[in-house]
Amino acid sequence: MPIPAVRPRDDRGHAERIALSAATTDGVHMRTEDVRAWIAERREANVFHVERIPFADLDQWGFEEATGNLVHRSGRFFTIEGLHVVEADGPHGDGPYREWQQPVIKQPEVGILGILGKEFDGVLHFLMQAKMEPGNPNLVQLSPTVQATRSNYTKAHGGTNVKLIEYFAPPDPERVIVDVLQAEQGSWFFHKSNRNMIVETVDEVPMWDDFCWLTLGQIAELMHEDETINMNARSVLSCLPYQDLAPGALFSDVQLLSWFTNERSRHDVRARRIPLTDVRGWKQNVEVIEHEDGRYFKVLAVAVKGSNREKISWTQPLLESVGLGVVAFLVREIDGVPHVLVHARADGGFLDTVELAPTVQCTPHNYAHLPPENRPPFLDAVLDAPRSRIRYEAIHSEEGGRFLNVRARYLAVDADETVDPPPGYAWVTPAQLTALTRHGHYVNVEARTLLACINAATAQPQGSA
């Protein structure tokens, strides 16, 4: 068999086209200022209703007698189980440690988050879907072209076909721009990954009512609006191969990877699944599973009706946060190059112990009872930041297929020049983070949201002002 010729790397070509798309704010399909009205129109055009129900009213779901785990009768979709975590700072468990138990979502199958790209008038556009998710506060947000678990696109729920899935399962390797496994929230999922994909086409794609083509510049503008671009779309877009317009960094790539490897090595996180009935510190009644002190999150059940979904009506469990979260990067320029302060964060549900997270990532309500010295580093600096120091701010909701009304205030805040990173924190450039998103399990989902917002807002084509 003849050996195929080696193909040149095409990231640079993609980066230039992506920069042009990011600099283009007039799309061929819809004006940016009309998108919100279009989303509202799609919300009105379909029947959407979400109602909290007792666990006993769940259809096809129930608590296992032996374990108390909340499972689907088919064995598909996901389960709510227990998790026991012991985390130590030393590589041999000889440092300070934390230990806790909690409910957790176990969903072993890998879902597809896929955005279809196509050039119109020489500019790359992305096909976004106005998708209903039961946990979204406003129900409908812009999602990837395809957003589906394996159970969804193999029709384990008995619903209709997932539109345009043929572009992603499997993709044409000649048309792939992004294809990488990325982790979901390590604090609420156990070892959960989704396949983040961007695939280009030259086909005439059918235009259903719930889809629209937008440039990256239009999407960037919409990321400044509250609860408009959903979490999965933000995650996928963060993986785009942008140009590095400000070369240079405090640490070389080798130094950054060495620091990160050291952080992974020094954390000893031992997480094991346990029966839900064995979880200590949590209580359950007919409608909710919650922490005894009212912190962290709750597990509850909902009944859903959505006329533009693959399945018209269903019931399912969801997780609900106890308050508005705060997710923030501290930002500063070092020798004229923008840097963000990342945190090497260890979560019990991560596949590989540590991922790079924003400077601050928490729900302040969970720490309100603690003295300032015991709250997350930089939390008060972010909460007290004057308006003049805030570079970016929007409220985004998390994945509405598993979480109910889980929202966070996302921020990029100018740092005080005297900030000295404590252990576990480092200054890196957005370009370095972007390079790491090309590989799975380096940059966590919250950091990917902020990265998508920063990159889309700053990208420009070569030669532009």
C-alpha angles and dihedrals in degrees: 000000000000117000111243117240116264109256121222117250110261103194091108092055091048091048093055092049091046091051090051090050090049091052092049114087098170112079128194095235108039141001114246092237089058097053097085091051089048091052089049090049091052089049091053093044093060134053111250124173131157121185130179112236138180116268088247090065094059111119115223090356128099147146115271112239096223100044107015088231115152106237142166116247092235092056088237135107106036144311135224107228138157127269129201114197131186114183125186128179095217123077090235097040090260097124133074112304143194128209128192146149128219145154113270138186114246112196110158098180120092115235128208122242103182133172119194117218130199136168120243118181088349094305124111113239129187126221109232126186128217094225131183116225118179094225098051111109089224093032097223125065136152109277136174118286088256123025110168143137118226087255088056099049093041086051097237086154092057093243133131128288119287105248117245094001088135090076092060109030091082110355127213101257090215090061103045118118098166130015118158139134112242129185125242124220108322092202094060105023128059111224094329120166134173129198107245110204142174115186125179124219138186093196127115098256118206111247110221119187095257096055134078137173115237134175120236088250090059091047090049091056091049091052087068089062122083119259097348106114111049126229096255093053091049091051094051094046092051089066095062113122101245124184117258100239094176107045117195132065140196089247127032117239090256092051091047093051091047091052091048092048089051090052091051090048097049095051115081106196116176113187125173132174116244133180113282090235090061096056110119123214095029130097133203134206133167094286110025147025110212144161115270091238095046094249138127108014147322134234115222142152133248139188113221136198119185122160097198096051127100087251118037099214137006145144128237145156120262135186118234126198121227095228149351112301128221121221117177146162119210105221133201140156118244113193088343095307120115114241133181126209110241128193122216094225124194116206128178093234099051117115093220105030101248137040130177109263136179120279090259125024117160148097105258092210089069091060101036091103093056129085115254094258090060097049122095113287115267093008094119091043090056096043092048096043113132118238091252091066097050112100097174134014134168138138113242128182124223127238107319096202093070106015130062117217092334104164136168137189105238116205144174108201130186108244127228107258089235094062109131110193113235121220111299094033130093140172112244134165123249087241091059091050090047090054090052092053087067084074126054127251099017103096119039124229096256092052089047090057092054091043091053090052094048096044097047091049096050104035116113133171119253113278095022122125 
